[in-house]
mmCIF file of C-alpha atoms in Angstrom:
data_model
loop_
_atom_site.group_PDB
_atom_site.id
_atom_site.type_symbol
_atom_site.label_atom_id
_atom_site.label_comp_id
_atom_site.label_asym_id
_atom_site.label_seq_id
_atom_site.Cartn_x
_atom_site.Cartn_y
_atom_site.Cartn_z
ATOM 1 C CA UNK G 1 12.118 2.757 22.083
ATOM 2 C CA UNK G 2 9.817 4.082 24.625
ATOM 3 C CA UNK G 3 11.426 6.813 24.949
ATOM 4 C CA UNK G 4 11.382 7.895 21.408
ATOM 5 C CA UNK G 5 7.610 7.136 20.864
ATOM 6 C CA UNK G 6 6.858 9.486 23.272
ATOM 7 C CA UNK G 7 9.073 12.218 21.981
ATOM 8 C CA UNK G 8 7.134 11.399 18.762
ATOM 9 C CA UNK G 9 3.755 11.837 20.946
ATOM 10 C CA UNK G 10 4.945 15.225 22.207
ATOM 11 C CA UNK G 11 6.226 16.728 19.261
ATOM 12 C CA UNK G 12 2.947 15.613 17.197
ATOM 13 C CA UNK G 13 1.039 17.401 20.180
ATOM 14 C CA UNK G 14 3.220 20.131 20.438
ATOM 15 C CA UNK G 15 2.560 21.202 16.222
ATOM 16 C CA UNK G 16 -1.152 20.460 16.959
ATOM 17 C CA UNK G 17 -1.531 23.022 19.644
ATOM 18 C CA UNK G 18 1.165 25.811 18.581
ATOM 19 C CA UNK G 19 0.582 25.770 15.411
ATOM 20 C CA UNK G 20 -2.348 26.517 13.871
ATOM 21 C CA UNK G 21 -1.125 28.803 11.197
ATOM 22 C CA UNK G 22 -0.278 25.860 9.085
ATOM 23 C CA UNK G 23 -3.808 25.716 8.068
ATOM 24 C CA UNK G 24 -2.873 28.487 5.914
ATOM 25 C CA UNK G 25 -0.763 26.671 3.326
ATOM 26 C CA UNK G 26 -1.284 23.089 4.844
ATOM 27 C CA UNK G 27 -3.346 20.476 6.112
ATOM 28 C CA UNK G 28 -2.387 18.361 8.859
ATOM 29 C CA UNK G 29 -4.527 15.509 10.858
ATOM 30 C CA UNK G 30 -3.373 13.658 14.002
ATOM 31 C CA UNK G 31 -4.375 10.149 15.148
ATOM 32 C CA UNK G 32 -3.871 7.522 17.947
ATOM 33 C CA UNK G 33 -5.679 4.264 17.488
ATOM 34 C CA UNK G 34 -5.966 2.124 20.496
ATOM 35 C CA UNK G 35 -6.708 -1.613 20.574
ATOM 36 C CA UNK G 36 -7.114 -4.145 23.279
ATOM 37 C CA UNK G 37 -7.556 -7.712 21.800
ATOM 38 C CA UNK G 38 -8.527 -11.338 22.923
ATOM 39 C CA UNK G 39 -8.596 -14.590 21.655
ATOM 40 C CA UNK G 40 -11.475 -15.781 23.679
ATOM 41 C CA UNK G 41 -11.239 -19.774 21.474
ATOM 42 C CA UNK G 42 -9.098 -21.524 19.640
ATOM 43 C CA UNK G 43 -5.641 -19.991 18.455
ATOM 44 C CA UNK G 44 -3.032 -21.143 20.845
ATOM 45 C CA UNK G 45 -5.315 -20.774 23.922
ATOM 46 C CA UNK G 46 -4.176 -17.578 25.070
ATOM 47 C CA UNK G 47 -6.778 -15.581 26.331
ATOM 48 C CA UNK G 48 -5.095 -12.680 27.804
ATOM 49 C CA UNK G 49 -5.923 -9.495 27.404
ATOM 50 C CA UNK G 50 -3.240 -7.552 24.769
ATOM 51 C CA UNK G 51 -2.839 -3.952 23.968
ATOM 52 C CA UNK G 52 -1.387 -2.704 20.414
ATOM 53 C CA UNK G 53 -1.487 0.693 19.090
ATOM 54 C CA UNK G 54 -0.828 3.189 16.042
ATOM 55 C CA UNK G 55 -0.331 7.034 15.932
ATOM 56 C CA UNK G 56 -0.510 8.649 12.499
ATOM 57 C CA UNK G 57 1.080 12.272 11.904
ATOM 58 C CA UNK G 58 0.218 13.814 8.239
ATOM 59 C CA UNK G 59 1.038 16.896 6.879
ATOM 60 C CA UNK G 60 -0.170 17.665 3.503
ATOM 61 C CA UNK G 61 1.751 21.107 2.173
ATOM 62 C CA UNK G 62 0.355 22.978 -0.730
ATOM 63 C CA UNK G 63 2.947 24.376 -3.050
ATOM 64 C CA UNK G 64 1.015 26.707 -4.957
ATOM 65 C CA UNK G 65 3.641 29.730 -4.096
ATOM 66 C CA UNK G 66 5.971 28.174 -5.939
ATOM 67 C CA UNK G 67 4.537 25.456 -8.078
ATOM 68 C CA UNK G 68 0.984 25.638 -8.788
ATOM 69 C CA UNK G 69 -1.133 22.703 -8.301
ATOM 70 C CA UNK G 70 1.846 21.050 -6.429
ATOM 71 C CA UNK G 71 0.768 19.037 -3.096
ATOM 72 C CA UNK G 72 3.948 17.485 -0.733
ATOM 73 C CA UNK G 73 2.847 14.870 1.485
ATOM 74 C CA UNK G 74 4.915 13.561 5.067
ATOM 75 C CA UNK G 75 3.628 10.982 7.028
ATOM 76 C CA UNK G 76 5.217 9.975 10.165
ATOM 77 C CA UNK G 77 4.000 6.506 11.375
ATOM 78 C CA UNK G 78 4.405 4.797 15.170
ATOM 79 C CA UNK G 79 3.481 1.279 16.172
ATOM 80 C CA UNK G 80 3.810 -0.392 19.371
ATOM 81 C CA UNK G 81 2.043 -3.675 21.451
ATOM 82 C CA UNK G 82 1.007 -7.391 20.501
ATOM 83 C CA UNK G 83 0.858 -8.885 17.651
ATOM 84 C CA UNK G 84 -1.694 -10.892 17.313
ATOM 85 C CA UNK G 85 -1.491 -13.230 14.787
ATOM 86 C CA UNK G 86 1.090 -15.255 16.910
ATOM 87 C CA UNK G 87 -1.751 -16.381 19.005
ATOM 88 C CA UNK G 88 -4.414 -16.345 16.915
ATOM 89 C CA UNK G 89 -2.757 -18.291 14.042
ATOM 90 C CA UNK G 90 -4.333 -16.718 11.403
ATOM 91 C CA UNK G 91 -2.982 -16.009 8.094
ATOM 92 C CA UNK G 92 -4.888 -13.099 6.750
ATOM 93 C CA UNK G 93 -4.485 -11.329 10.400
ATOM 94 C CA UNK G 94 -6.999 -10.235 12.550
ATOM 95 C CA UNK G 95 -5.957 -6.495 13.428
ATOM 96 C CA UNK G 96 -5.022 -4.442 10.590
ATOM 97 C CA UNK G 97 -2.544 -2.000 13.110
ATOM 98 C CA UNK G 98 -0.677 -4.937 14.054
ATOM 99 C CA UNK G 99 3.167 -3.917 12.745
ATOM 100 C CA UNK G 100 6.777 -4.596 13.664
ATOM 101 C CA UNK G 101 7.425 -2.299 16.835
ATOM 102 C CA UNK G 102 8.696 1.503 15.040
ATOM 103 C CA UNK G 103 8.100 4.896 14.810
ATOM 104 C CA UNK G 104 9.160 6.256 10.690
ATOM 105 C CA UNK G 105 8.572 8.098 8.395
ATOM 106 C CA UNK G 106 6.075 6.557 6.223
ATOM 107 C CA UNK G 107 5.174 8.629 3.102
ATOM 108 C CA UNK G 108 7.195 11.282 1.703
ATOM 109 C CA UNK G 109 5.977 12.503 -1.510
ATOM 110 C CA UNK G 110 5.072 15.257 -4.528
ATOM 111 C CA UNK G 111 2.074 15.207 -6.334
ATOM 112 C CA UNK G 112 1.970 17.508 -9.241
ATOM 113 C CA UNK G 113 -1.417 18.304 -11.148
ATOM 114 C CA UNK G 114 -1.340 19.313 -14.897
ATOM 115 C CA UNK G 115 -3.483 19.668 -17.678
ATOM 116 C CA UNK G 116 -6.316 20.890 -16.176
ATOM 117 C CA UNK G 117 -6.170 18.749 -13.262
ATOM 118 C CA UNK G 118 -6.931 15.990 -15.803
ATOM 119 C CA UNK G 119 -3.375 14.156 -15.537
ATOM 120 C CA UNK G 120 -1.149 14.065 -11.696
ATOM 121 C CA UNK G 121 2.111 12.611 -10.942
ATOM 122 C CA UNK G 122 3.887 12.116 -8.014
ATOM 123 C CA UNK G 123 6.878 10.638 -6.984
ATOM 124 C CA UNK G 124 8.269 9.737 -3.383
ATOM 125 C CA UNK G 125 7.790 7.177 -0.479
ATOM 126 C CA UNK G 126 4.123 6.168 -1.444
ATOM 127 C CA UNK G 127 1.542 3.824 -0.064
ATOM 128 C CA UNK G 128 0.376 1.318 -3.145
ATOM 129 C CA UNK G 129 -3.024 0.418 -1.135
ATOM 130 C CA UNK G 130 -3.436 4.344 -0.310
ATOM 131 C CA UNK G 131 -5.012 4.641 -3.983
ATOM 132 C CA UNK G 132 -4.897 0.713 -5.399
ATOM 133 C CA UNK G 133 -7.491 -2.030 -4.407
ATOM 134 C CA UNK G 134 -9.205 -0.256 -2.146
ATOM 135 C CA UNK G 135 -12.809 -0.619 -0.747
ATOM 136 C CA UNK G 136 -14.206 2.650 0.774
ATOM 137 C CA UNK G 137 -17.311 0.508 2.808
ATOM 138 C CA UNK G 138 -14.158 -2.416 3.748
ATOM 139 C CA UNK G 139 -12.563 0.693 5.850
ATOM 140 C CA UNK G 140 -14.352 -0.130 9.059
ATOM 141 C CA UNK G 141 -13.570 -3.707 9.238
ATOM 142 C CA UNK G 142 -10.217 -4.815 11.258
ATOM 143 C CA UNK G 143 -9.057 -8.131 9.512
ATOM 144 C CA UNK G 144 -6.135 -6.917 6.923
ATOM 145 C CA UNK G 145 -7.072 -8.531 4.161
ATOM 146 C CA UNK G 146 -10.070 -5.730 3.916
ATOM 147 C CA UNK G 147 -7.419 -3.275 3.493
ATOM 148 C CA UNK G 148 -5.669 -4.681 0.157
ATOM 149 C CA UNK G 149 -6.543 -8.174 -0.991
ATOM 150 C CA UNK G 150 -4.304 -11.272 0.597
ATOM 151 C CA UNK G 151 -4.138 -12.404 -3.776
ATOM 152 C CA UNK G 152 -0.984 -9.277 -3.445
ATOM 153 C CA UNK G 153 -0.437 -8.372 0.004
ATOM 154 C CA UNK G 154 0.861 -12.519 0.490
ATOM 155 C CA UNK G 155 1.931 -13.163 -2.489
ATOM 156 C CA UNK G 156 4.926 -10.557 -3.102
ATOM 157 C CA UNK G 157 6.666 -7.868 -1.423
ATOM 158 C CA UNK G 158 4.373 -4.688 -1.913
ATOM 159 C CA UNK G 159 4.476 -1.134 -0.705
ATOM 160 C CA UNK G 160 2.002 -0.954 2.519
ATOM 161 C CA UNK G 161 1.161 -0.758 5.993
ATOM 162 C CA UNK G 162 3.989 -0.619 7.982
ATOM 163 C CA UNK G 163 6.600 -0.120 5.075
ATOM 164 C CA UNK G 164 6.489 2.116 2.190
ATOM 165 C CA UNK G 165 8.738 1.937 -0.584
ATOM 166 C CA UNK G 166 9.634 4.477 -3.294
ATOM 167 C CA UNK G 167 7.505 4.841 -6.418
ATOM 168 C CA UNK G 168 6.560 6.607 -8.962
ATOM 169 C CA UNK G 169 2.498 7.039 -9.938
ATOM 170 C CA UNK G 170 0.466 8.402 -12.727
ATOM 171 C CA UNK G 171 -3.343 9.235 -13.157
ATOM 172 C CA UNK G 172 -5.463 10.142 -15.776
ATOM 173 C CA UNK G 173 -8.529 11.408 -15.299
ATOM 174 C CA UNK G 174 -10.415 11.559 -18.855
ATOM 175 C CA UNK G 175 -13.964 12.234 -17.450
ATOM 176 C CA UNK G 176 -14.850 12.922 -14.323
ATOM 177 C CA UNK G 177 -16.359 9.570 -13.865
ATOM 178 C CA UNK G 178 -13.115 7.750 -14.732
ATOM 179 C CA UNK G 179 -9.431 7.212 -13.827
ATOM 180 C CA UNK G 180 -6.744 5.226 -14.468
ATOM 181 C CA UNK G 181 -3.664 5.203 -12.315
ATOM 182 C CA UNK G 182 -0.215 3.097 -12.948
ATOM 183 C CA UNK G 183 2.959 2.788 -10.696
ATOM 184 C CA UNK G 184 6.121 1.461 -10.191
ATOM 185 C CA UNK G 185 7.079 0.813 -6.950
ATOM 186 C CA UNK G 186 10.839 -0.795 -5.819
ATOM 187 C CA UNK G 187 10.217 -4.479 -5.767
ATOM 188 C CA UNK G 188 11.121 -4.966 -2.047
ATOM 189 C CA UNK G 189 10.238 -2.095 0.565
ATOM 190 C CA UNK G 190 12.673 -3.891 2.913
ATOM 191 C CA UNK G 191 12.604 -5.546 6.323
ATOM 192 C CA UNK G 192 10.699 -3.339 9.051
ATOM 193 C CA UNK G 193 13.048 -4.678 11.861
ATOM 194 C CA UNK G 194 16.155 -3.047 10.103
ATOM 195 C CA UNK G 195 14.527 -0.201 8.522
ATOM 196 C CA UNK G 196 13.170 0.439 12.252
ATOM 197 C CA UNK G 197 12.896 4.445 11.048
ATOM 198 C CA UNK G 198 12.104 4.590 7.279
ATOM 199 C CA UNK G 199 15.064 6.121 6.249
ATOM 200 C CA UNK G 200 16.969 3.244 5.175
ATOM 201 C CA UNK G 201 16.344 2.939 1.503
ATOM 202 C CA UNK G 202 18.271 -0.014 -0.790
ATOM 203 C CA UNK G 203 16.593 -0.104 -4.707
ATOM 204 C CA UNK G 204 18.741 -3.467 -5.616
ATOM 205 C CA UNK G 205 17.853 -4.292 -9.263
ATOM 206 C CA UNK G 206 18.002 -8.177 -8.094
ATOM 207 C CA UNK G 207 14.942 -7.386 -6.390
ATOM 208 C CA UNK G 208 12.617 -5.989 -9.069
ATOM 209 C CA UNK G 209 9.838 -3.551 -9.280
ATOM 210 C CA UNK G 210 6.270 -3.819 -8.970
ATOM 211 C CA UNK G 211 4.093 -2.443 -11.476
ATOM 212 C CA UNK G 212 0.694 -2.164 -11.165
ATOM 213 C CA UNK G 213 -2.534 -0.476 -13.444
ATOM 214 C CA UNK G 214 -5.866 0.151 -12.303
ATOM 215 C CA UNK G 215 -9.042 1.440 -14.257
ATOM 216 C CA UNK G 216 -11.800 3.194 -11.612
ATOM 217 C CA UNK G 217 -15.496 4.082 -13.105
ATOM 218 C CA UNK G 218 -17.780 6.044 -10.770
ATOM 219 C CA UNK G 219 -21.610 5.900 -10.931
ATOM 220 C CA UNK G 220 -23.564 8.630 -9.894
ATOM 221 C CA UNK G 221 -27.039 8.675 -9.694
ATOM 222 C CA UNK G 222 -30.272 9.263 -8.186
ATOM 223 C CA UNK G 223 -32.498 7.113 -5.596
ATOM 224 C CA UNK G 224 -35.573 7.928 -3.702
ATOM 225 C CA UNK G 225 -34.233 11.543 -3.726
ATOM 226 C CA UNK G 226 -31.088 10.471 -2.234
ATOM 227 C CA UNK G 227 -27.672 11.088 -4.676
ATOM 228 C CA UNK G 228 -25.164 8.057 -4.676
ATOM 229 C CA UNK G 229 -22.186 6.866 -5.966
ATOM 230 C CA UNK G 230 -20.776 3.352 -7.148
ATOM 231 C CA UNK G 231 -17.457 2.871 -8.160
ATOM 232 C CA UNK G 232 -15.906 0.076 -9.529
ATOM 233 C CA UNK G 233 -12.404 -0.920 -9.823
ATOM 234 C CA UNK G 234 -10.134 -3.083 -12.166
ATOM 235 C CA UNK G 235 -6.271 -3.909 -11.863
ATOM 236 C CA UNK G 236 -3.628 -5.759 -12.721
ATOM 237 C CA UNK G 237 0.252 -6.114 -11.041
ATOM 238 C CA UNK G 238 3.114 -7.731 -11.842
ATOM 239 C CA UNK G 239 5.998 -7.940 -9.778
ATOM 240 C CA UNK G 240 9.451 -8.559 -12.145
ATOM 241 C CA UNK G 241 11.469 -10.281 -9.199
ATOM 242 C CA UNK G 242 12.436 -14.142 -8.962
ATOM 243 C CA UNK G 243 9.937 -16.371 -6.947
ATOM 244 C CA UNK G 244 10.437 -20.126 -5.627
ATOM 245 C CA UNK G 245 7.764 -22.407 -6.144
ATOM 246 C CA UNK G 246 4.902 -23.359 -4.314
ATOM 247 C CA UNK G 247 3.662 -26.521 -3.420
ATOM 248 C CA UNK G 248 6.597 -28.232 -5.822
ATOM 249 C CA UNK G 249 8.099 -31.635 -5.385
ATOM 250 C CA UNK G 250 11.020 -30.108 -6.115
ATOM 251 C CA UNK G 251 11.110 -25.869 -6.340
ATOM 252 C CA UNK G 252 11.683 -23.915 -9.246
ATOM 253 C CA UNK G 253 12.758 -20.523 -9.453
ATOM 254 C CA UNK G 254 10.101 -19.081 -11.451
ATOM 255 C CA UNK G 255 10.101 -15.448 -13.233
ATOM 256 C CA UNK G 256 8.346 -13.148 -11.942
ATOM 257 C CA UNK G 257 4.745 -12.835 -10.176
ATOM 258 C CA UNK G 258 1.425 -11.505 -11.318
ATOM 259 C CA UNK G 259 -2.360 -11.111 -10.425
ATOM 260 C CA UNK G 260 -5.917 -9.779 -11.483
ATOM 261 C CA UNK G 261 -8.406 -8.237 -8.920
ATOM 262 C CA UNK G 262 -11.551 -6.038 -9.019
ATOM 263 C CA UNK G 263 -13.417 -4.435 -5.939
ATOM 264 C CA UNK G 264 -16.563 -2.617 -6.186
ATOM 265 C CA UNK G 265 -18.586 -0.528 -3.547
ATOM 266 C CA UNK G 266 -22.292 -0.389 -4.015
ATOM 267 C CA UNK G 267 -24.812 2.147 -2.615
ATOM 268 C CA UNK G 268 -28.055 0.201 -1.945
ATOM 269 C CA UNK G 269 -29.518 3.912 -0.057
ATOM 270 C CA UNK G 270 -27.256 6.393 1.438
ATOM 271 C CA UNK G 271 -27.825 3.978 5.006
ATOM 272 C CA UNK G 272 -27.387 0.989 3.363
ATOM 273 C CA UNK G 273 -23.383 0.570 1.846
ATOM 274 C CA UNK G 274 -22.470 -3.120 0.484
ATOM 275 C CA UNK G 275 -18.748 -3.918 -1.122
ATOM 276 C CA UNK G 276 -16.836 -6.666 -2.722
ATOM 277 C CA UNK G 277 -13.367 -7.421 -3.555
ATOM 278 C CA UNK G 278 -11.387 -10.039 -5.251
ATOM 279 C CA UNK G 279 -8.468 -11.417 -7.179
ATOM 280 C CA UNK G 280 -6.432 -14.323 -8.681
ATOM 281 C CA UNK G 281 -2.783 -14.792 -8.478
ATOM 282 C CA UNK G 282 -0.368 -16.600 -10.810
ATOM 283 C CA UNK G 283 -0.782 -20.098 -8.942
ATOM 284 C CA UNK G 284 2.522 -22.018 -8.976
ATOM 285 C CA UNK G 285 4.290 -18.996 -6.982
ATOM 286 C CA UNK G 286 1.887 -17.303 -4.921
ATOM 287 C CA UNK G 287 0.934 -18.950 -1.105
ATOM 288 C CA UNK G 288 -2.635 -17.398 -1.656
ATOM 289 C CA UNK G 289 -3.396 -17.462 -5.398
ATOM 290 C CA UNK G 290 -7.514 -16.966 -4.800
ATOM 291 C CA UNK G 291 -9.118 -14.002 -2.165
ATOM 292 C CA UNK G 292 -12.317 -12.438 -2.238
ATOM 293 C CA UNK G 293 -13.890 -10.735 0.373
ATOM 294 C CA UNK G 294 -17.636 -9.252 0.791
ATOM 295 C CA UNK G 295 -19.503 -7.416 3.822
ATOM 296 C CA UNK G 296 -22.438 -4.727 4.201
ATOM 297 C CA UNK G 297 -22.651 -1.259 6.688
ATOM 298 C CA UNK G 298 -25.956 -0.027 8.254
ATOM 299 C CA UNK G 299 -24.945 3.415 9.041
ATOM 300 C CA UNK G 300 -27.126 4.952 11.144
ATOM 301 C CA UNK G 301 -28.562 2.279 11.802
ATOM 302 C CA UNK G 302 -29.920 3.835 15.576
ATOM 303 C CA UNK G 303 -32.379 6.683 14.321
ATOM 304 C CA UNK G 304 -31.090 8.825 17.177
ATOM 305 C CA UNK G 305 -27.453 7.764 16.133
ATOM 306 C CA UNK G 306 -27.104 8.987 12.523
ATOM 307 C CA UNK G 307 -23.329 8.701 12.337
ATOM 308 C CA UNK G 308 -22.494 5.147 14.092
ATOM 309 C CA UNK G 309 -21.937 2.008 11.668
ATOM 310 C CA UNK G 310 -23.052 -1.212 12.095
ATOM 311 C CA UNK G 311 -21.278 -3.818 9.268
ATOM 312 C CA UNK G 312 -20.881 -7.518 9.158
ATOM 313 C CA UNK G 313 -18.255 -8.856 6.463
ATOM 314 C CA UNK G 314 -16.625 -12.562 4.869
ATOM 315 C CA UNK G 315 -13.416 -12.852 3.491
ATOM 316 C CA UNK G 316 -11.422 -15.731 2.487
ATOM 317 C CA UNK G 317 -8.245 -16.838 1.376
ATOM 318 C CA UNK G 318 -6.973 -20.179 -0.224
ATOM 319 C CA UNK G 319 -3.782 -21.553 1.648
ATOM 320 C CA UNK G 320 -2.087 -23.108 -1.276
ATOM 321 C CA UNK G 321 0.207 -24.969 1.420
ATOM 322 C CA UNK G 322 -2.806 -26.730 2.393
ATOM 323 C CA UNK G 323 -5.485 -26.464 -0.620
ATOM 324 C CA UNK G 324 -7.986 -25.308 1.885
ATOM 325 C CA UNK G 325 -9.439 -22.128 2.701
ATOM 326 C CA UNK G 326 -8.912 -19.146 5.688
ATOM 327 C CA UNK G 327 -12.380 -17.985 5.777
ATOM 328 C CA UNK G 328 -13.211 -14.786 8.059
ATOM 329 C CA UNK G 329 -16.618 -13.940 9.084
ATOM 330 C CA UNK G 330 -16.406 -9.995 10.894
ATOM 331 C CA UNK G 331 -19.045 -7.943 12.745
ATOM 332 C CA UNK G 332 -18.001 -4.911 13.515
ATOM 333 C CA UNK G 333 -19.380 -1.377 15.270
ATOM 334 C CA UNK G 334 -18.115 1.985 15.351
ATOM 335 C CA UNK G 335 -19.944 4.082 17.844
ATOM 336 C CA UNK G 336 -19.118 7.709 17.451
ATOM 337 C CA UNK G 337 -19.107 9.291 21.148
ATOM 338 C CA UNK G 338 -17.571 12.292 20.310
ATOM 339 C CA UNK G 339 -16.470 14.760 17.559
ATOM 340 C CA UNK G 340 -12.948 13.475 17.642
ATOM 341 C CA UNK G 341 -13.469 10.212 19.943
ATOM 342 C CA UNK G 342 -15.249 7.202 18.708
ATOM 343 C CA UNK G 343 -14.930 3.620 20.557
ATOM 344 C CA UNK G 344 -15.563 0.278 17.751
ATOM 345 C CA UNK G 345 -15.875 -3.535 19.747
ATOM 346 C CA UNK G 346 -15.493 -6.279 17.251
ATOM 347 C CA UNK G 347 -15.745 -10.048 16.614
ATOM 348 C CA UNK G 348 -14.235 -11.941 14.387
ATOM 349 C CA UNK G 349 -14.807 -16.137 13.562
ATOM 350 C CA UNK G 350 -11.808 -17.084 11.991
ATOM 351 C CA UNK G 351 -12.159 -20.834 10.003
ATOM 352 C CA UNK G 352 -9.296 -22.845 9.616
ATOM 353 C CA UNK G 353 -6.683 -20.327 11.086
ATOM 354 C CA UNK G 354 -3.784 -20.501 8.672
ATOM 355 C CA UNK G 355 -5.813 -22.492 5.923
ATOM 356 C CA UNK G 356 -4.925 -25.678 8.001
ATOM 357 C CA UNK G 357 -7.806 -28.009 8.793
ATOM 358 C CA UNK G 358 -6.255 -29.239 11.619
ATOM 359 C CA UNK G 359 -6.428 -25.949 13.723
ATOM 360 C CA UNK G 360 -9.397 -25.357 16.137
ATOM 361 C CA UNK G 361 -11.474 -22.283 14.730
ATOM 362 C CA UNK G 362 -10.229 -18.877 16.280
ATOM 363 C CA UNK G 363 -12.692 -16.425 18.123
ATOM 364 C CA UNK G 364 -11.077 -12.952 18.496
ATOM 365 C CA UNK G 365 -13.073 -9.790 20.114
ATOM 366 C CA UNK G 366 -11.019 -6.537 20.518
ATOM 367 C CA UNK G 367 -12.099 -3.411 21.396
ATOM 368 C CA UNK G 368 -10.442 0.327 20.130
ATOM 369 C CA UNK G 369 -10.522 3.605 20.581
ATOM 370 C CA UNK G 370 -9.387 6.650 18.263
ATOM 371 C CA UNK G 371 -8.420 9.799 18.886
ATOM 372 C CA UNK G 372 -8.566 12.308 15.634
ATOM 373 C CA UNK G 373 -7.742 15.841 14.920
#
């Protein structure tokens, strides 16, 4: 396995560096994300020192020599090191590279613009959370649930981070202010430890699609002189597949699996970036049916250091195993050192690690490095 993540490293280096005529007909970006974590209380007392990491390869191709306004997309993926959530106990988990030991190929799509660039469809191996329930501010925080809401990301099998499955998307752009986007993905990406490279794909029909509709509205307008943007999202899923019950004297198979959610970023002044998030799943077959999850950047926030973040963020999710709530409190800092280097310590309080009551409080600090070109 070693082996082949390095040949992965080399080969990822090797099209950086001898090829830069891609540029011409393609864009391509290259990152390795470091991450040495600690549980320093709580958790299962642990308190050693762990080391996980991730290396993204993308290569975005135009196709406009032979289909105009046609854009193919492969992402290879790599993941290696701890996993953290076995000694921190947590439920929502605390580092959002933490993923089955791999290195696939993640994405694999075509995107194809018509109408004016006012309708695009695309079809392939697609990240859901790439485009749905997404929080543009929520991007520098760690815990997972900031990436895609634990209301869908617990609740049924979905196409993310480490896993993609195929799908098939649609969005319509009306105004330039608005879009709506629906997919259907395969209702079960599969099992990362036997789909160790990406290629393995299996659409049974016994294990249903998920279908999913969101509505986006962007506000643009003017402050102090400064130009911002809001945007504000809507959605709704509904995965077709059978799911046992939750929390039933005796379980029923019930059909199908469904959920609401909205998350909105806010521009208080182009330093000042606040977001929220937050959904509702159908209750008697979904381990978390309520999440939301709030937080706030300072960017900038050193006058000498425009382009460093400071944010501090609460999420929480209700354990329906134990009617209580996983509540998250995050502080977080990336420090930008270099064009391509930046460094980001964080700290996160985790309350009631796996929604249980009974579990000391968790204290997790990690510290990680990236690499981007």
């Amino acid at each position: 396995m070693k082996m082949i993540k390095i040949s992965i490293t080399l080969a990822t280096i090797f099209i950086a560096v001898s090829y830069g005529q891609l540029s011409s007909f393609a864009d391509w970006s290259l990152t390795y994300t470091g991450e040495g974590i600690r549980l320093l209380d709580g958790g299962t007392g642990d308190s050693e020192l762990h080391y996980l990491d991730n290396i993204d390869l993308q290569i975005e191709i135009r196709t406009d020599a032979l289909w105009s306004g046609g854009t193919a997309m492969i992402y290879l993926l790599s993941n290696t090191g701890a996993d953290p959530s076995t000694f921190v106990g947590d439920a929502q988990v605390s580092s959002n590279i933490e993923a089955f030991d791999s290195q696939r190929l993640y994405e694999f799509w075509y995107n194809q613009v018509l109408a004016d660039g006012r309708i695009e469809i695309l079809a392939g191996l697609h990240d859901l959370n790439s485009e749905f329930y997404t929080n543009d501010c929520a991007g520098l925080f760690n815990n997972s649930s900031f990436g895609i809401g634990a209301d869908v990301a617990s609740n049924a099998p979905v196409s993310v981070f480490n896993l993609a499955a195929p799908g098939l998307r649609i969005k319509y752009t009306p105004t330039d202010n608005i879009s709506i986007l629906g997919a259907i993905y395969d209702g079960d990406p599969g099992d990362p430890a036997e789909n160790d490279n990406g290629l393995s794909l299996d659409w049974d029909k016994d294990q249903g699609t998920l279908s999913i509709i969101e509505s986006q509205f962007n506000r643009n307008y003017n402050n102090n002189n400064s130009e911002l943007t809001d945007t504000y999202r809507f959605g709704f899923w509904y995965h077709s597949a059978d799911f046992v019950g939750v929390n039933e004297v005796v379980p029923e198979t019930h059909n199908g699996n469904l959920g609401v959610y909205t998350s909105i970023d806010k521009s208080i002044s182009e330093t000042l970036k606040t977001f929220f998030a937050g959904g509702i799943a159908k209750e008697n077959c979904s381990p978390v049916p309520y999440y939301f999850g709030t937080g706030i950047n300072l960017i900038g926030f050193l006058e000498s250091r425009t382009d460093d973040v400071l944010g501090f963020a609460l999420n929480a999710a209700n354990i329906s195993e134990y009617d209580a709530w996983e509540i998250v409190l995050e502080a977080s800092m990336q420090v930008q050192l270099l064009n391509h280097f930046s460094l980001k310590p964080d700290l996160q309080y985790i309350i009631n690690p796996g929604g249980n009551p009974d579990n000391d409080n968790s204290m997790v600090f990690s510290l990680r490095a990236e690499i981007g070109f």
